[in-house]
mmCIF file of C-alpha atoms in Angstrom:
data_model
loop_
_atom_site.group_PDB
_atom_site.id
_atom_site.type_symbol
_atom_site.label_atom_id
_atom_site.label_comp_id
_atom_site.label_asym_id
_atom_site.label_seq_id
_atom_site.Cartn_x
_atom_site.Cartn_y
_atom_site.Cartn_z
ATOM 1 C CA MET O 1 -5.911 6.408 -2.160
ATOM 2 C CA LEU O 2 -4.171 3.438 -3.912
ATOM 3 C CA GLU O 3 -0.389 2.678 -3.553
ATOM 4 C CA CYS O 4 1.262 0.945 -6.380
ATOM 5 C CA VAL O 5 4.883 -0.618 -6.148
ATOM 6 C CA VAL O 6 6.372 -1.001 -9.611
ATOM 7 C CA ASN O 7 9.351 -3.387 -9.697
ATOM 8 C CA VAL O 8 11.473 -2.453 -12.639
ATOM 9 C CA SER O 9 14.310 -4.474 -14.196
ATOM 10 C CA GLU O 10 16.946 -1.940 -13.941
ATOM 11 C CA GLY O 11 19.037 -1.101 -10.996
ATOM 12 C CA ALA O 12 22.302 0.089 -12.227
ATOM 13 C CA ASN O 13 21.976 2.649 -15.107
ATOM 14 C CA GLU O 14 21.869 6.126 -13.328
ATOM 15 C CA ALA O 15 20.483 7.715 -16.375
ATOM 16 C CA VAL O 16 17.762 5.514 -16.974
ATOM 17 C CA LEU O 17 16.758 5.716 -13.203
ATOM 18 C CA THR O 18 16.809 9.225 -13.298
ATOM 19 C CA ALA O 19 14.491 9.447 -16.104
ATOM 20 C CA LEU O 20 12.000 7.059 -14.365
ATOM 21 C CA ARG O 21 12.100 9.243 -11.233
ATOM 22 C CA ASP O 22 11.634 12.185 -12.972
ATOM 23 C CA VAL O 23 8.573 11.027 -14.928
ATOM 24 C CA THR O 24 6.704 10.137 -11.884
ATOM 25 C CA ALA O 25 7.023 13.712 -10.378
ATOM 26 C CA THR O 26 5.122 14.079 -6.965
ATOM 27 C CA ASP O 27 3.453 10.836 -7.089
ATOM 28 C CA LEU O 28 6.755 9.069 -6.149
ATOM 29 C CA LEU O 29 7.083 8.191 -2.526
ATOM 30 C CA ASP O 30 10.248 5.931 -2.621
ATOM 31 C CA VAL O 31 12.720 4.235 -4.814
ATOM 32 C CA HIS O 32 14.982 1.428 -3.822
ATOM 33 C CA SER O 33 17.536 0.179 -6.464
ATOM 34 C CA ASP O 34 19.796 -2.932 -6.284
ATOM 35 C CA ARG O 35 22.670 -3.308 -8.695
ATOM 36 C CA ASP O 36 23.075 -6.986 -8.139
ATOM 37 C CA HIS O 37 19.265 -7.702 -8.355
ATOM 38 C CA ASN O 38 19.230 -5.248 -11.331
ATOM 39 C CA ARG O 39 16.093 -4.144 -10.025
ATOM 40 C CA SER O 40 14.398 -0.892 -8.688
ATOM 41 C CA VAL O 41 11.260 -0.777 -6.691
ATOM 42 C CA PHE O 42 9.134 2.438 -7.199
ATOM 43 C CA THR O 43 6.587 3.301 -4.501
ATOM 44 C CA LEU O 44 4.141 5.281 -6.040
ATOM 45 C CA VAL O 45 0.633 6.827 -5.336
ATOM 46 C CA GLY O 46 -2.359 6.647 -7.644
ATOM 47 C CA THR O 47 -3.023 5.135 -11.071
ATOM 48 C CA ALA O 48 -1.393 7.696 -13.392
ATOM 49 C CA ALA O 49 2.164 7.535 -12.210
ATOM 50 C CA PRO O 50 2.480 3.778 -12.916
ATOM 51 C CA LYS O 51 1.409 4.206 -16.453
ATOM 52 C CA LEU O 52 4.033 7.047 -17.029
ATOM 53 C CA LEU O 53 6.627 5.042 -15.328
ATOM 54 C CA THR O 54 5.864 1.945 -17.444
ATOM 55 C CA LYS O 55 5.984 3.822 -20.745
ATOM 56 C CA GLN O 56 9.308 5.398 -19.838
ATOM 57 C CA ALA O 57 10.821 2.068 -18.676
ATOM 58 C CA VAL O 58 9.581 0.105 -22.006
ATOM 59 C CA SER O 59 10.990 2.851 -24.132
ATOM 60 C CA ARG O 60 14.480 2.520 -22.558
ATOM 61 C CA LEU O 61 14.943 -0.978 -21.426
ATOM 62 C CA SER O 62 15.252 -4.354 -23.229
ATOM 63 C CA LEU O 63 14.693 -7.748 -21.614
ATOM 64 C CA PRO O 64 16.949 -9.687 -23.631
ATOM 65 C CA GLN O 65 19.842 -7.300 -22.614
ATOM 66 C CA HIS O 66 19.025 -7.741 -18.763
ATOM 67 C CA GLU O 67 21.204 -9.497 -16.438
ATOM 68 C CA GLY O 68 20.500 -9.799 -12.745
ATOM 69 C CA VAL O 69 19.913 -12.340 -9.966
ATOM 70 C CA HIS O 70 16.344 -11.661 -9.302
ATOM 71 C CA PRO O 71 13.770 -13.556 -11.414
ATOM 72 C CA ARG O 72 11.673 -11.574 -13.695
ATOM 73 C CA LEU O 73 9.169 -11.851 -16.693
ATOM 74 C CA GLY O 74 9.530 -8.249 -18.050
ATOM 75 C CA VAL O 75 11.333 -5.057 -17.975
ATOM 76 C CA VAL O 76 8.281 -3.847 -15.836
ATOM 77 C CA ASP O 77 8.138 -6.908 -13.958
ATOM 78 C CA VAL O 78 5.579 -6.428 -11.272
ATOM 79 C CA VAL O 79 2.757 -3.816 -10.894
ATOM 80 C CA PRO O 80 0.638 -4.276 -7.911
ATOM 81 C CA PHE O 81 -1.924 -1.945 -6.558
ATOM 82 C CA VAL O 82 -2.620 -1.731 -2.781
ATOM 83 C CA PRO O 83 -5.603 -0.083 -1.000
ATOM 84 C CA LEU O 84 -4.486 2.426 1.600
ATOM 85 C CA GLY O 85 -6.927 4.668 3.777
ATOM 86 C CA ASP O 86 -10.583 4.359 2.638
ATOM 87 C CA SER O 87 -9.691 2.649 -0.545
ATOM 88 C CA THR O 88 -10.874 -1.035 -0.760
ATOM 89 C CA MET O 89 -9.586 -4.212 -2.482
ATOM 90 C CA GLY O 90 -12.250 -3.655 -5.022
ATOM 91 C CA ASP O 91 -10.744 -0.297 -5.858
ATOM 92 C CA ALA O 92 -7.357 -2.134 -6.364
ATOM 93 C CA LEU O 93 -8.691 -4.690 -8.511
ATOM 94 C CA ARG O 94 -10.269 -2.210 -10.841
ATOM 95 C CA ALA O 95 -7.119 -0.383 -11.085
ATOM 96 C CA ARG O 96 -5.183 -3.635 -11.707
ATOM 97 C CA ASP O 97 -7.626 -4.629 -14.642
ATOM 98 C CA GLU O 98 -7.720 -1.268 -16.205
ATOM 99 C CA PHE O 99 -3.824 -1.056 -16.003
ATOM 100 C CA ALA O 100 -3.582 -4.571 -17.617
ATOM 101 C CA GLN O 101 -5.972 -3.498 -20.476
ATOM 102 C CA TRP O 102 -3.967 -0.156 -21.058
ATOM 103 C CA ALA O 103 -0.688 -1.975 -21.181
ATOM 104 C CA ALA O 104 -2.056 -4.626 -23.668
ATOM 105 C CA THR O 105 -3.809 -2.029 -25.858
ATOM 106 C CA GLU O 106 -1.316 0.968 -25.750
ATOM 107 C CA LEU O 107 2.071 -1.134 -25.386
ATOM 108 C CA ASP O 108 1.051 -4.423 -26.785
ATOM 109 C CA ILE O 109 2.527 -6.013 -23.673
ATOM 110 C CA PRO O 110 0.778 -9.235 -22.334
ATOM 111 C CA CYS O 111 -0.146 -9.021 -18.670
ATOM 112 C CA PHE O 112 -0.639 -11.988 -15.892
ATOM 113 C CA LEU O 113 -3.122 -11.045 -13.153
ATOM 114 C CA TYR O 114 -2.737 -12.034 -9.612
ATOM 115 C CA GLY O 115 -4.499 -11.359 -6.600
ATOM 116 C CA PRO O 116 -7.673 -13.427 -5.701
ATOM 117 C CA GLU O 117 -7.224 -15.673 -8.646
ATOM 118 C CA ARG O 118 -3.522 -16.951 -8.131
ATOM 119 C CA THR O 119 -0.253 -15.613 -6.214
ATOM 120 C CA LEU O 120 2.762 -14.101 -8.012
ATOM 121 C CA PRO O 121 4.967 -17.061 -7.218
ATOM 122 C CA PHE O 122 2.363 -19.267 -9.120
ATOM 123 C CA ILE O 123 2.777 -16.848 -12.184
ATOM 124 C CA ARG O 124 6.515 -16.949 -11.841
ATOM 125 C CA LYS O 125 6.373 -20.901 -11.907
ATOM 126 C CA ASN O 126 3.950 -21.316 -14.587
ATOM 127 C CA ALA O 127 4.080 -18.390 -16.940
ATOM 128 C CA TRP O 128 4.484 -19.395 -20.507
ATOM 129 C CA SER O 129 4.063 -23.364 -19.722
ATOM 130 C CA SER O 130 0.674 -24.036 -18.289
ATOM 131 C CA LEU O 131 -0.435 -20.519 -17.803
ATOM 132 C CA MET O 132 -0.922 -17.970 -20.495
ATOM 133 C CA PRO O 133 -1.437 -14.133 -20.106
ATOM 134 C CA ASP O 134 -4.964 -13.043 -19.004
ATOM 135 C CA VAL O 135 -4.903 -9.780 -21.242
ATOM 136 C CA GLY O 136 -3.140 -9.008 -24.275
ATOM 137 C CA PRO O 137 -0.904 -10.802 -26.819
ATOM 138 C CA ARG O 138 -0.329 -14.673 -26.408
ATOM 139 C CA ALA O 139 3.354 -14.127 -26.923
ATOM 140 C CA ALA O 140 6.043 -12.152 -24.905
ATOM 141 C CA HIS O 141 6.807 -8.578 -26.148
ATOM 142 C CA PRO O 142 10.258 -8.789 -27.832
ATOM 143 C CA THR O 143 11.861 -6.331 -25.792
ATOM 144 C CA ALA O 144 9.635 -5.701 -22.684
ATOM 145 C CA GLY O 145 8.643 -9.330 -22.102
ATOM 146 C CA ALA O 146 5.216 -9.469 -19.915
ATOM 147 C CA ILE O 147 3.909 -7.707 -16.721
ATOM 148 C CA CYS O 148 2.496 -9.146 -13.638
ATOM 149 C CA VAL O 149 -0.158 -6.726 -12.537
ATOM 150 C CA GLY O 150 -1.779 -7.571 -9.004
ATOM 151 C CA ALA O 151 -3.976 -6.370 -6.290
ATOM 152 C CA ARG O 152 -2.790 -7.012 -2.697
ATOM 153 C CA GLU O 153 -2.888 -5.939 0.752
ATOM 154 C CA PRO O 154 0.379 -4.030 1.838
ATOM 155 C CA LEU O 155 3.449 -6.401 2.176
ATOM 156 C CA ILE O 156 6.843 -5.860 3.289
ATOM 157 C CA ALA O 157 9.982 -6.634 1.004
ATOM 158 C CA TYR O 158 13.149 -7.423 2.805
ATOM 159 C CA ASN O 159 16.478 -8.777 2.335
ATOM 160 C CA VAL O 160 18.659 -10.648 5.080
ATOM 161 C CA TRP O 161 22.259 -10.763 4.047
ATOM 162 C CA LEU O 162 24.643 -13.642 4.876
ATOM 163 C CA ASP O 163 28.578 -13.879 4.795
ATOM 164 C CA GLY O 164 30.493 -17.022 4.482
ATOM 165 C CA VAL O 165 27.364 -19.089 3.729
ATOM 166 C CA SER O 166 26.990 -21.211 0.496
ATOM 167 C CA LEU O 167 24.393 -20.454 -1.940
ATOM 168 C CA GLN O 168 22.984 -23.973 -1.212
ATOM 169 C CA GLN O 169 22.972 -23.472 2.541
ATOM 170 C CA THR O 170 21.281 -20.072 1.966
ATOM 171 C CA ARG O 171 18.475 -21.838 -0.263
ATOM 172 C CA ASP O 172 18.077 -24.468 2.654
ATOM 173 C CA ILE O 173 17.818 -21.672 5.331
ATOM 174 C CA ALA O 174 15.349 -19.847 2.887
ATOM 175 C CA SER O 175 13.206 -22.934 2.814
ATOM 176 C CA LEU O 176 13.351 -23.655 6.673
ATOM 177 C CA VAL O 177 12.199 -20.151 7.551
ATOM 178 C CA ARG O 178 9.534 -20.008 4.790
ATOM 179 C CA THR O 179 5.934 -20.150 5.982
ATOM 180 C CA GLU O 180 2.453 -19.252 4.545
ATOM 181 C CA HIS O 181 3.206 -15.589 5.589
ATOM 182 C CA ILE O 182 7.009 -15.457 4.654
ATOM 183 C CA ARG O 183 7.880 -16.020 0.974
ATOM 184 C CA THR O 184 11.541 -16.547 0.538
ATOM 185 C CA LEU O 185 14.422 -16.916 -2.112
ATOM 186 C CA GLY O 186 18.019 -17.881 -1.612
ATOM 187 C CA LEU O 187 20.117 -15.881 -3.858
ATOM 188 C CA GLN O 188 23.800 -15.158 -4.496
ATOM 189 C CA VAL O 189 24.713 -11.391 -4.413
ATOM 190 C CA GLY O 190 28.352 -10.748 -5.145
ATOM 191 C CA ARG O 191 30.464 -12.273 -2.384
ATOM 192 C CA PHE O 192 27.273 -12.492 -0.146
ATOM 193 C CA THR O 193 24.300 -14.704 -0.163
ATOM 194 C CA GLN O 194 20.874 -13.492 0.567
ATOM 195 C CA VAL O 195 17.491 -14.588 1.928
ATOM 196 C CA SER O 196 15.186 -12.613 -0.137
ATOM 197 C CA VAL O 197 11.711 -12.095 1.440
ATOM 198 C CA ASN O 198 8.315 -11.041 0.936
ATOM 199 C CA LEU O 199 6.311 -10.588 4.125
ATOM 200 C CA VAL O 200 2.743 -10.982 2.737
ATOM 201 C CA ALA O 201 1.008 -10.774 6.009
ATOM 202 C CA PRO O 202 3.032 -8.328 7.959
ATOM 203 C CA THR O 203 0.824 -8.156 10.992
ATOM 204 C CA ARG O 204 1.462 -11.964 11.580
ATOM 205 C CA ALA O 205 5.166 -11.967 10.494
ATOM 206 C CA ASN O 206 7.337 -8.729 10.345
ATOM 207 C CA PRO O 207 11.099 -8.201 9.759
ATOM 208 C CA LEU O 208 11.912 -8.949 13.309
ATOM 209 C CA HIS O 209 10.214 -12.571 13.042
ATOM 210 C CA VAL O 210 12.105 -13.547 9.848
ATOM 211 C CA VAL O 211 15.519 -12.144 11.097
ATOM 212 C CA ASP O 212 15.206 -14.037 14.358
ATOM 213 C CA ALA O 213 14.249 -17.186 12.317
ATOM 214 C CA VAL O 214 17.404 -16.818 10.166
ATOM 215 C CA LYS O 215 19.413 -16.399 13.156
ATOM 216 C CA GLN O 216 18.529 -19.909 14.434
ATOM 217 C CA HIS O 217 20.312 -21.332 11.595
ATOM 218 C CA THR O 218 23.292 -18.696 10.936
ATOM 219 C CA ALA O 219 24.719 -15.417 11.711
ATOM 220 C CA VAL O 220 23.041 -12.413 9.723
ATOM 221 C CA HIS O 221 25.635 -9.822 8.139
ATOM 222 C CA HIS O 222 22.962 -7.232 7.894
ATOM 223 C CA CYS O 223 19.402 -6.443 6.996
ATOM 224 C CA GLU O 224 17.732 -4.304 4.267
ATOM 225 C CA LEU O 225 14.350 -2.941 4.063
ATOM 226 C CA VAL O 226 13.282 -2.773 0.472
ATOM 227 C CA GLY O 227 10.869 0.267 0.010
ATOM 228 C CA LEU O 228 8.580 1.318 2.823
ATOM 229 C CA LEU O 229 6.458 -0.476 5.436
ATOM 230 C CA PRO O 230 3.222 0.339 7.407
ATOM 231 C CA GLU O 231 3.623 2.360 10.450
ATOM 232 C CA GLU O 232 1.766 -0.030 12.662
ATOM 233 C CA ILE O 233 4.351 -2.685 11.787
ATOM 234 C CA LEU O 234 7.297 -0.557 12.718
ATOM 235 C CA ARG O 235 5.486 0.286 16.135
ATOM 236 C CA ALA O 236 5.153 -3.410 16.860
ATOM 237 C CA ILE O 237 8.930 -3.905 16.707
ATOM 238 C CA PRO O 238 10.835 -2.801 19.749
ATOM 239 C CA GLN O 239 12.715 0.306 18.861
ATOM 240 C CA ASP O 240 16.192 -0.939 20.028
ATOM 241 C CA ARG O 241 15.992 -3.479 17.194
ATOM 242 C CA TRP O 242 15.161 -0.863 14.559
ATOM 243 C CA GLU O 243 18.833 0.109 13.527
ATOM 244 C CA GLU O 244 19.767 -3.592 13.127
ATOM 245 C CA LEU O 245 16.654 -4.296 11.264
ATOM 246 C CA ASP O 246 17.156 -1.220 8.786
ATOM 247 C CA LEU O 247 14.079 0.428 10.078
ATOM 248 C CA ALA O 248 13.174 3.943 10.904
ATOM 249 C CA GLU O 249 10.391 6.439 11.346
ATOM 250 C CA ASP O 250 11.071 7.985 7.844
ATOM 251 C CA ARG O 251 10.559 4.554 6.136
ATOM 252 C CA THR O 252 7.023 4.345 6.834
ATOM 253 C CA ILE O 253 4.241 4.773 3.918
ATOM 254 C CA GLU O 254 2.664 7.122 6.322
ATOM 255 C CA SER O 255 5.664 9.428 6.829
ATOM 256 C CA ARG O 256 6.286 9.776 2.929
ATOM 257 C CA LEU O 257 2.601 10.588 2.367
ATOM 258 C CA GLN O 258 2.887 13.366 4.961
ATOM 259 C CA ARG O 259 6.021 14.605 3.462
ATOM 260 C CA ARG O 260 4.227 14.485 0.061
ATOM 261 C CA GLN O 261 1.192 16.630 1.429
ATOM 262 C CA GLY O 262 3.359 18.987 3.195
#
């Protein structure tokens, strides 16, 4: 089984978000939307739902009209395939490459690939300058932009919210807590600032680690799990910290898969 965590550049328009949810039907495990980021994270199962979601998003959204604090290359910005259960990274890579070919052929959208070749941050830094798309047109789609299509192990997307901390201070803190396993950005989100985090090796650095690292530099207003996390990571964190960290039994990939099967 493959999980696919599609990041769409829309987090506020409820009519659009409803249409996107509806088209994925029973293959949707979770949706997390953020108005300030103007971004939604759809956690899906399989390879069919990501295509349905992408077609719907491309038909309804326009990148030139998009405003939000999160960096993005396209209306469907990131499409990573993640092996679960008996699936392998080879399965995820095949799904990645097939999706990219489909998006380029059917939708005329250029795709940048990440995984063993390069990281997603590398694409964000170099796209359209020293790095051109791996698949599809050599120029961005006029309304859809480009898609970053990847294959990766499970990661945890996470936000640490700060109050009364300047954007520059937040960026400094994000830099201080950044490691090989903790990718960070410092963002202004309304009256708050935020250390936006990707925990790319959650068995080595989980939400508890990043929150306690931030606390060494400033007080934390609240925490936010974006999407789902593996059950083994939840079990590795003391239960008396779950509420503080925005974690719960029903926020795991496994619990949502059981709900879907039941």
